[in-house]
């Protein structure tokens, strides 16, 4: 698959070299880290539920991920704070990606962000369902890993096939038409249901359907 690396020098987010290193994550490390983590999650859940119930919980978790993905992108990553500190937070979290969307080292969420969020989701799943909640959590995290790899692929590869082209077009409109729509990466049906699908692709055109 063709690579579309950024022609720009990397954006620096922190003066500290140690902090800066925590904000980048190559795709090879992402695959290795999450292959281990997902294996550990499902190993931890083994024997806590029947195969059918485990599958149902995992699929439900994936469905929950669609909602998390949409909500985080729309309401957290694209919030508009009134303070300078808030604006800096949004830029560090997501704005830098819009400033240089082709930076391959920042197309994936780094562990310093993803792992604390994952821990909270695991705790919530266990609190709701007991030990069987591990299967729900596993489904959420599979959804996350698929989401982040598809997001990386939209920016760094040339997706093939009808589905790949649909996902690529949907996300590129978010970047290159305007940012006020097409918030979903994998669960793109949510943009349609919630009235945030971009219809007019002219840059800057505020043309999404009212939510």
JSON list of C-alpha atoms in Angstrom, two decimals, residues 27-193:
[
{"chain": "A", "resi": 27, "resn": "UNK", "atom": "CA", "xyz": [2.62, 1.60, 13.89]},
{"chain": "A", "resi": 28, "resn": "UNK", "atom": "CA", "xyz": [4.97, -1.34, 14.47]},
{"chain": "A", "resi": 29, "resn": "UNK", "atom": "CA", "xyz": [5.03, -0.63, 18.20]},
{"chain": "A", "resi": 30, "resn": "UNK", "atom": "CA", "xyz": [1.25, -0.13, 18.22]},
{"chain": "A", "resi": 31, "resn": "UNK", "atom": "CA", "xyz": [0.64, -3.57, 16.68]},
{"chain": "A", "resi": 32, "resn": "UNK", "atom": "CA", "xyz": [3.12, -5.27, 19.02]},
{"chain": "A", "resi": 33, "resn": "UNK", "atom": "CA", "xyz": [1.82, -3.60, 22.18]},
{"chain": "A", "resi": 34, "resn": "UNK", "atom": "CA", "xyz": [-1.85, -4.17, 21.47]},
{"chain": "A", "resi": 35, "resn": "UNK", "atom": "CA", "xyz": [-1.37, -7.76, 20.30]},
{"chain": "A", "resi": 36, "resn": "UNK", "atom": "CA", "xyz": [0.03, -8.48, 23.77]},
{"chain": "A", "resi": 37, "resn": "UNK", "atom": "CA", "xyz": [-2.59, -6.44, 25.62]},
{"chain": "A", "resi": 38, "resn": "UNK", "atom": "CA", "xyz": [-5.56, -7.95, 23.78]},
{"chain": "A", "resi": 39, "resn": "UNK", "atom": "CA", "xyz": [-4.18, -11.45, 24.39]},
{"chain": "A", "resi": 40, "resn": "UNK", "atom": "CA", "xyz": [-3.89, -10.66, 28.11]},
{"chain": "A", "resi": 41, "resn": "UNK", "atom": "CA", "xyz": [-7.43, -9.27, 28.24]},
{"chain": "A", "resi": 42, "resn": "UNK", "atom": "CA", "xyz": [-9.01, -12.36, 26.70]},
{"chain": "A", "resi": 43, "resn": "UNK", "atom": "CA", "xyz": [-6.80, -14.64, 28.77]},
{"chain": "A", "resi": 44, "resn": "UNK", "atom": "CA", "xyz": [-8.06, -12.83, 31.88]},
{"chain": "A", "resi": 45, "resn": "UNK", "atom": "CA", "xyz": [-11.65, -13.33, 30.74]},
{"chain": "A", "resi": 46, "resn": "UNK", "atom": "CA", "xyz": [-11.24, -17.01, 29.89]},
{"chain": "A", "resi": 47, "resn": "UNK", "atom": "CA", "xyz": [-13.68, -19.18, 31.82]},
{"chain": "A", "resi": 48, "resn": "UNK", "atom": "CA", "xyz": [-15.70, -16.30, 33.24]},
{"chain": "A", "resi": 49, "resn": "UNK", "atom": "CA", "xyz": [-18.56, -16.72, 30.76]},
{"chain": "A", "resi": 50, "resn": "UNK", "atom": "CA", "xyz": [-19.91, -19.33, 28.38]},
{"chain": "A", "resi": 51, "resn": "UNK", "atom": "CA", "xyz": [-18.64, -19.02, 24.78]},
{"chain": "A", "resi": 52, "resn": "UNK", "atom": "CA", "xyz": [-21.98, -17.65, 23.55]},
{"chain": "A", "resi": 53, "resn": "UNK", "atom": "CA", "xyz": [-22.26, -15.10, 26.35]},
{"chain": "A", "resi": 54, "resn": "UNK", "atom": "CA", "xyz": [-18.62, -14.11, 25.91]},
{"chain": "A", "resi": 55, "resn": "UNK", "atom": "CA", "xyz": [-19.21, -13.48, 22.20]},
{"chain": "A", "resi": 56, "resn": "UNK", "atom": "CA", "xyz": [-22.37, -11.46, 22.88]},
{"chain": "A", "resi": 57, "resn": "UNK", "atom": "CA", "xyz": [-20.56, -9.33, 25.46]},
{"chain": "A", "resi": 58, "resn": "UNK", "atom": "CA", "xyz": [-17.60, -8.77, 23.14]},
{"chain": "A", "resi": 59, "resn": "UNK", "atom": "CA", "xyz": [-19.87, -7.70, 20.28]},
{"chain": "A", "resi": 60, "resn": "UNK", "atom": "CA", "xyz": [-21.75, -5.41, 22.65]},
{"chain": "A", "resi": 61, "resn": "UNK", "atom": "CA", "xyz": [-18.42, -3.93, 23.68]},
{"chain": "A", "resi": 62, "resn": "UNK", "atom": "CA", "xyz": [-17.53, -3.24, 20.08]},
{"chain": "A", "resi": 63, "resn": "UNK", "atom": "CA", "xyz": [-20.87, -1.48, 19.68]},
{"chain": "A", "resi": 64, "resn": "UNK", "atom": "CA", "xyz": [-20.11, 0.63, 22.75]},
{"chain": "A", "resi": 65, "resn": "UNK", "atom": "CA", "xyz": [-16.79, 1.56, 21.17]},
{"chain": "A", "resi": 66, "resn": "UNK", "atom": "CA", "xyz": [-18.61, 3.14, 18.22]},
{"chain": "A", "resi": 67, "resn": "UNK", "atom": "CA", "xyz": [-20.32, 5.50, 20.67]},
{"chain": "A", "resi": 68, "resn": "UNK", "atom": "CA", "xyz": [-17.09, 6.24, 22.57]},
{"chain": "A", "resi": 69, "resn": "UNK", "atom": "CA", "xyz": [-15.23, 6.95, 19.32]},
{"chain": "A", "resi": 70, "resn": "UNK", "atom": "CA", "xyz": [-17.88, 9.37, 18.09]},
{"chain": "A", "resi": 71, "resn": "UNK", "atom": "CA", "xyz": [-18.39, 11.12, 21.42]},
{"chain": "A", "resi": 72, "resn": "UNK", "atom": "CA", "xyz": [-14.69, 11.60, 22.13]},
{"chain": "A", "resi": 73, "resn": "UNK", "atom": "CA", "xyz": [-13.98, 12.96, 18.67]},
{"chain": "A", "resi": 74, "resn": "UNK", "atom": "CA", "xyz": [-16.96, 15.30, 18.58]},
{"chain": "A", "resi": 75, "resn": "UNK", "atom": "CA", "xyz": [-17.18, 16.57, 22.14]},
{"chain": "A", "resi": 76, "resn": "UNK", "atom": "CA", "xyz": [-13.63, 16.24, 23.52]},
{"chain": "A", "resi": 77, "resn": "UNK", "atom": "CA", "xyz": [-11.23, 16.50, 20.60]},
{"chain": "A", "resi": 78, "resn": "UNK", "atom": "CA", "xyz": [-13.22, 19.29, 18.95]},
{"chain": "A", "resi": 79, "resn": "UNK", "atom": "CA", "xyz": [-14.41, 21.24, 21.95]},
{"chain": "A", "resi": 80, "resn": "UNK", "atom": "CA", "xyz": [-13.79, 24.98, 21.86]},
{"chain": "A", "resi": 81, "resn": "UNK", "atom": "CA", "xyz": [-12.42, 26.13, 25.25]},
{"chain": "A", "resi": 82, "resn": "UNK", "atom": "CA", "xyz": [-12.47, 29.79, 26.23]},
{"chain": "A", "resi": 83, "resn": "UNK", "atom": "CA", "xyz": [-9.12, 29.69, 28.02]},
{"chain": "A", "resi": 84, "resn": "UNK", "atom": "CA", "xyz": [-5.59, 29.54, 26.65]},
{"chain": "A", "resi": 85, "resn": "UNK", "atom": "CA", "xyz": [-4.85, 26.47, 28.79]},
{"chain": "A", "resi": 86, "resn": "UNK", "atom": "CA", "xyz": [-7.92, 24.73, 27.37]},
{"chain": "A", "resi": 87, "resn": "UNK", "atom": "CA", "xyz": [-6.94, 25.54, 23.81]},
{"chain": "A", "resi": 88, "resn": "UNK", "atom": "CA", "xyz": [-3.43, 24.18, 24.43]},
{"chain": "A", "resi": 89, "resn": "UNK", "atom": "CA", "xyz": [-4.93, 20.99, 25.86]},
{"chain": "A", "resi": 90, "resn": "UNK", "atom": "CA", "xyz": [-7.08, 20.48, 22.76]},
{"chain": "A", "resi": 91, "resn": "UNK", "atom": "CA", "xyz": [-4.10, 21.14, 20.49]},
{"chain": "A", "resi": 92, "resn": "UNK", "atom": "CA", "xyz": [-1.95, 18.61, 22.32]},
{"chain": "A", "resi": 93, "resn": "UNK", "atom": "CA", "xyz": [-4.76, 16.05, 22.32]},
{"chain": "A", "resi": 94, "resn": "UNK", "atom": "CA", "xyz": [-5.95, 16.45, 18.75]},
{"chain": "A", "resi": 95, "resn": "UNK", "atom": "CA", "xyz": [-5.35, 19.83, 17.16]},
{"chain": "A", "resi": 96, "resn": "UNK", "atom": "CA", "xyz": [-1.79, 18.93, 16.22]},
{"chain": "A", "resi": 97, "resn": "UNK", "atom": "CA", "xyz": [-3.19, 16.09, 14.12]},
{"chain": "A", "resi": 98, "resn": "UNK", "atom": "CA", "xyz": [-5.26, 18.54, 12.10]},
{"chain": "A", "resi": 99, "resn": "UNK", "atom": "CA", "xyz": [-2.23, 20.81, 11.77]},
{"chain": "A", "resi": 100, "resn": "UNK", "atom": "CA", "xyz": [-0.24, 17.93, 10.25]},
{"chain": "A", "resi": 101, "resn": "UNK", "atom": "CA", "xyz": [-2.57, 15.01, 9.49]},
{"chain": "A", "resi": 102, "resn": "UNK", "atom": "CA", "xyz": [0.08, 13.03, 7.60]},
{"chain": "A", "resi": 103, "resn": "UNK", "atom": "CA", "xyz": [2.56, 12.72, 10.49]},
{"chain": "A", "resi": 104, "resn": "UNK", "atom": "CA", "xyz": [2.84, 8.92, 10.81]},
{"chain": "A", "resi": 105, "resn": "UNK", "atom": "CA", "xyz": [4.08, 9.11, 14.39]},
{"chain": "A", "resi": 106, "resn": "UNK", "atom": "CA", "xyz": [0.93, 10.87, 15.56]},
{"chain": "A", "resi": 107, "resn": "UNK", "atom": "CA", "xyz": [-1.78, 9.03, 13.63]},
{"chain": "A", "resi": 108, "resn": "UNK", "atom": "CA", "xyz": [-2.12, 6.54, 16.51]},
{"chain": "A", "resi": 109, "resn": "UNK", "atom": "CA", "xyz": [-3.05, 7.26, 20.12]},
{"chain": "A", "resi": 110, "resn": "UNK", "atom": "CA", "xyz": [0.05, 6.87, 22.32]},
{"chain": "A", "resi": 111, "resn": "UNK", "atom": "CA", "xyz": [-0.06, 4.54, 25.34]},
{"chain": "A", "resi": 112, "resn": "UNK", "atom": "CA", "xyz": [0.22, 7.44, 27.78]},
{"chain": "A", "resi": 113, "resn": "UNK", "atom": "CA", "xyz": [-3.33, 8.35, 26.71]},
{"chain": "A", "resi": 114, "resn": "UNK", "atom": "CA", "xyz": [-4.87, 5.04, 25.66]},
{"chain": "A", "resi": 115, "resn": "UNK", "atom": "CA", "xyz": [-3.79, 2.91, 28.63]},
{"chain": "A", "resi": 116, "resn": "UNK", "atom": "CA", "xyz": [-5.28, 5.11, 31.40]},
{"chain": "A", "resi": 117, "resn": "UNK", "atom": "CA", "xyz": [-8.53, 5.33, 29.43]},
{"chain": "A", "resi": 118, "resn": "UNK", "atom": "CA", "xyz": [-8.47, 1.55, 28.96]},
{"chain": "A", "resi": 119, "resn": "UNK", "atom": "CA", "xyz": [-7.96, 1.02, 32.69]},
{"chain": "A", "resi": 120, "resn": "UNK", "atom": "CA", "xyz": [-11.00, 3.17, 33.48]},
{"chain": "A", "resi": 121, "resn": "UNK", "atom": "CA", "xyz": [-13.10, 1.27, 30.95]},
{"chain": "A", "resi": 122, "resn": "UNK", "atom": "CA", "xyz": [-12.00, -2.07, 32.38]},
{"chain": "A", "resi": 123, "resn": "UNK", "atom": "CA", "xyz": [-12.85, -0.92, 35.90]},
{"chain": "A", "resi": 124, "resn": "UNK", "atom": "CA", "xyz": [-16.29, 0.26, 34.73]},
{"chain": "A", "resi": 125, "resn": "UNK", "atom": "CA", "xyz": [-16.92, -3.03, 32.91]},
{"chain": "A", "resi": 126, "resn": "UNK", "atom": "CA", "xyz": [-15.99, -5.07, 35.98]},
{"chain": "A", "resi": 127, "resn": "UNK", "atom": "CA", "xyz": [-18.12, -2.85, 38.22]},
{"chain": "A", "resi": 128, "resn": "UNK", "atom": "CA", "xyz": [-21.12, -3.34, 35.92]},
{"chain": "A", "resi": 129, "resn": "UNK", "atom": "CA", "xyz": [-20.83, -7.06, 35.15]},
{"chain": "A", "resi": 130, "resn": "UNK", "atom": "CA", "xyz": [-18.32, -8.59, 37.52]},
{"chain": "A", "resi": 131, "resn": "UNK", "atom": "CA", "xyz": [-15.63, -10.81, 36.03]},
{"chain": "A", "resi": 132, "resn": "UNK", "atom": "CA", "xyz": [-17.68, -11.29, 32.84]},
{"chain": "A", "resi": 133, "resn": "UNK", "atom": "CA", "xyz": [-17.19, -7.59, 32.20]},
{"chain": "A", "resi": 134, "resn": "UNK", "atom": "CA", "xyz": [-13.73, -8.47, 30.90]},
{"chain": "A", "resi": 135, "resn": "UNK", "atom": "CA", "xyz": [-15.39, -9.73, 27.71]},
{"chain": "A", "resi": 136, "resn": "UNK", "atom": "CA", "xyz": [-17.30, -6.48, 27.30]},
{"chain": "A", "resi": 137, "resn": "UNK", "atom": "CA", "xyz": [-14.07, -4.57, 27.84]},
{"chain": "A", "resi": 138, "resn": "UNK", "atom": "CA", "xyz": [-12.27, -6.83, 25.37]},
{"chain": "A", "resi": 139, "resn": "UNK", "atom": "CA", "xyz": [-14.81, -5.99, 22.71]},
{"chain": "A", "resi": 140, "resn": "UNK", "atom": "CA", "xyz": [-14.40, -2.28, 23.39]},
{"chain": "A", "resi": 141, "resn": "UNK", "atom": "CA", "xyz": [-10.64, -2.54, 23.01]},
{"chain": "A", "resi": 142, "resn": "UNK", "atom": "CA", "xyz": [-10.84, -4.61, 19.81]},
{"chain": "A", "resi": 143, "resn": "UNK", "atom": "CA", "xyz": [-13.03, -1.82, 18.46]},
{"chain": "A", "resi": 144, "resn": "UNK", "atom": "CA", "xyz": [-10.42, 0.72, 19.52]},
{"chain": "A", "resi": 145, "resn": "UNK", "atom": "CA", "xyz": [-7.53, -1.13, 17.88]},
{"chain": "A", "resi": 146, "resn": "UNK", "atom": "CA", "xyz": [-9.48, -1.54, 14.62]},
{"chain": "A", "resi": 147, "resn": "UNK", "atom": "CA", "xyz": [-10.42, 2.16, 14.77]},
{"chain": "A", "resi": 148, "resn": "UNK", "atom": "CA", "xyz": [-6.85, 3.35, 15.25]},
{"chain": "A", "resi": 149, "resn": "UNK", "atom": "CA", "xyz": [-5.45, 1.11, 12.51]},
{"chain": "A", "resi": 150, "resn": "UNK", "atom": "CA", "xyz": [-8.14, 2.29, 10.08]},
{"chain": "A", "resi": 151, "resn": "UNK", "atom": "CA", "xyz": [-7.37, 5.88, 11.06]},
{"chain": "A", "resi": 152, "resn": "UNK", "atom": "CA", "xyz": [-3.67, 5.27, 10.45]},
{"chain": "A", "resi": 153, "resn": "UNK", "atom": "CA", "xyz": [-4.48, 3.62, 7.13]},
{"chain": "A", "resi": 154, "resn": "UNK", "atom": "CA", "xyz": [-6.58, 6.58, 5.99]},
{"chain": "A", "resi": 155, "resn": "UNK", "atom": "CA", "xyz": [-3.58, 8.85, 6.43]},
{"chain": "A", "resi": 156, "resn": "UNK", "atom": "CA", "xyz": [-0.63, 6.64, 5.56]},
{"chain": "A", "resi": 157, "resn": "UNK", "atom": "CA", "xyz": [-1.89, 4.02, 3.12]},
{"chain": "A", "resi": 158, "resn": "UNK", "atom": "CA", "xyz": [-4.16, 4.00, 0.11]},
{"chain": "A", "resi": 159, "resn": "UNK", "atom": "CA", "xyz": [-7.09, 1.85, 1.23]},
{"chain": "A", "resi": 160, "resn": "UNK", "atom": "CA", "xyz": [-8.35, -0.63, -1.34]},
{"chain": "A", "resi": 161, "resn": "UNK", "atom": "CA", "xyz": [-11.79, -2.04, -1.91]},
{"chain": "A", "resi": 162, "resn": "UNK", "atom": "CA", "xyz": [-15.17, -0.39, -1.72]},
{"chain": "A", "resi": 163, "resn": "UNK", "atom": "CA", "xyz": [-15.30, -0.23, 2.10]},
{"chain": "A", "resi": 164, "resn": "UNK", "atom": "CA", "xyz": [-11.78, 1.17, 2.31]},
{"chain": "A", "resi": 165, "resn": "UNK", "atom": "CA", "xyz": [-12.59, 3.93, -0.14]},
{"chain": "A", "resi": 166, "resn": "UNK", "atom": "CA", "xyz": [-15.81, 4.80, 1.73]},
{"chain": "A", "resi": 167, "resn": "UNK", "atom": "CA", "xyz": [-13.99, 5.07, 5.05]},
{"chain": "A", "resi": 168, "resn": "UNK", "atom": "CA", "xyz": [-11.18, 7.10, 3.47]},
{"chain": "A", "resi": 169, "resn": "UNK", "atom": "CA", "xyz": [-13.57, 9.56, 1.79]},
{"chain": "A", "resi": 170, "resn": "UNK", "atom": "CA", "xyz": [-15.58, 9.96, 4.98]},
{"chain": "A", "resi": 171, "resn": "UNK", "atom": "CA", "xyz": [-12.55, 10.84, 7.07]},
{"chain": "A", "resi": 172, "resn": "UNK", "atom": "CA", "xyz": [-10.81, 12.99, 4.48]},
{"chain": "A", "resi": 173, "resn": "UNK", "atom": "CA", "xyz": [-13.90, 15.19, 4.28]},
{"chain": "A", "resi": 174, "resn": "UNK", "atom": "CA", "xyz": [-13.52, 15.80, 8.01]},
{"chain": "A", "resi": 175, "resn": "UNK", "atom": "CA", "xyz": [-9.97, 17.01, 7.42]},
{"chain": "A", "resi": 176, "resn": "UNK", "atom": "CA", "xyz": [-10.24, 18.81, 4.11]},
{"chain": "A", "resi": 177, "resn": "UNK", "atom": "CA", "xyz": [-13.83, 20.08, 3.86]},
{"chain": "A", "resi": 178, "resn": "UNK", "atom": "CA", "xyz": [-14.42, 21.20, 7.45]},
{"chain": "A", "resi": 179, "resn": "UNK", "atom": "CA", "xyz": [-14.02, 19.83, 10.96]},
{"chain": "A", "resi": 180, "resn": "UNK", "atom": "CA", "xyz": [-17.64, 20.25, 12.01]},
{"chain": "A", "resi": 181, "resn": "UNK", "atom": "CA", "xyz": [-18.77, 16.83, 10.83]},
{"chain": "A", "resi": 182, "resn": "UNK", "atom": "CA", "xyz": [-17.83, 13.24, 9.93]},
{"chain": "A", "resi": 183, "resn": "UNK", "atom": "CA", "xyz": [-16.63, 12.57, 13.47]},
{"chain": "A", "resi": 184, "resn": "UNK", "atom": "CA", "xyz": [-16.79, 8.78, 13.24]},
{"chain": "A", "resi": 185, "resn": "UNK", "atom": "CA", "xyz": [-13.92, 6.77, 11.77]},
{"chain": "A", "resi": 186, "resn": "UNK", "atom": "CA", "xyz": [-15.32, 3.23, 11.86]},
{"chain": "A", "resi": 187, "resn": "UNK", "atom": "CA", "xyz": [-18.95, 3.68, 12.97]},
{"chain": "A", "resi": 188, "resn": "UNK", "atom": "CA", "xyz": [-19.70, 6.13, 10.19]},
{"chain": "A", "resi": 189, "resn": "UNK", "atom": "CA", "xyz": [-23.42, 5.32, 10.35]},
{"chain": "A", "resi": 190, "resn": "UNK", "atom": "CA", "xyz": [-23.50, 7.42, 13.54]},
{"chain": "A", "resi": 191, "resn": "UNK", "atom": "CA", "xyz": [-22.78, 10.59, 11.58]},
{"chain": "A", "resi": 192, "resn": "UNK", "atom": "CA", "xyz": [-25.80, 9.82, 9.44]},
{"chain": "A", "resi": 193, "resn": "UNK", "atom": "CA", "xyz": [-28.03, 9.03, 12.42]}
]
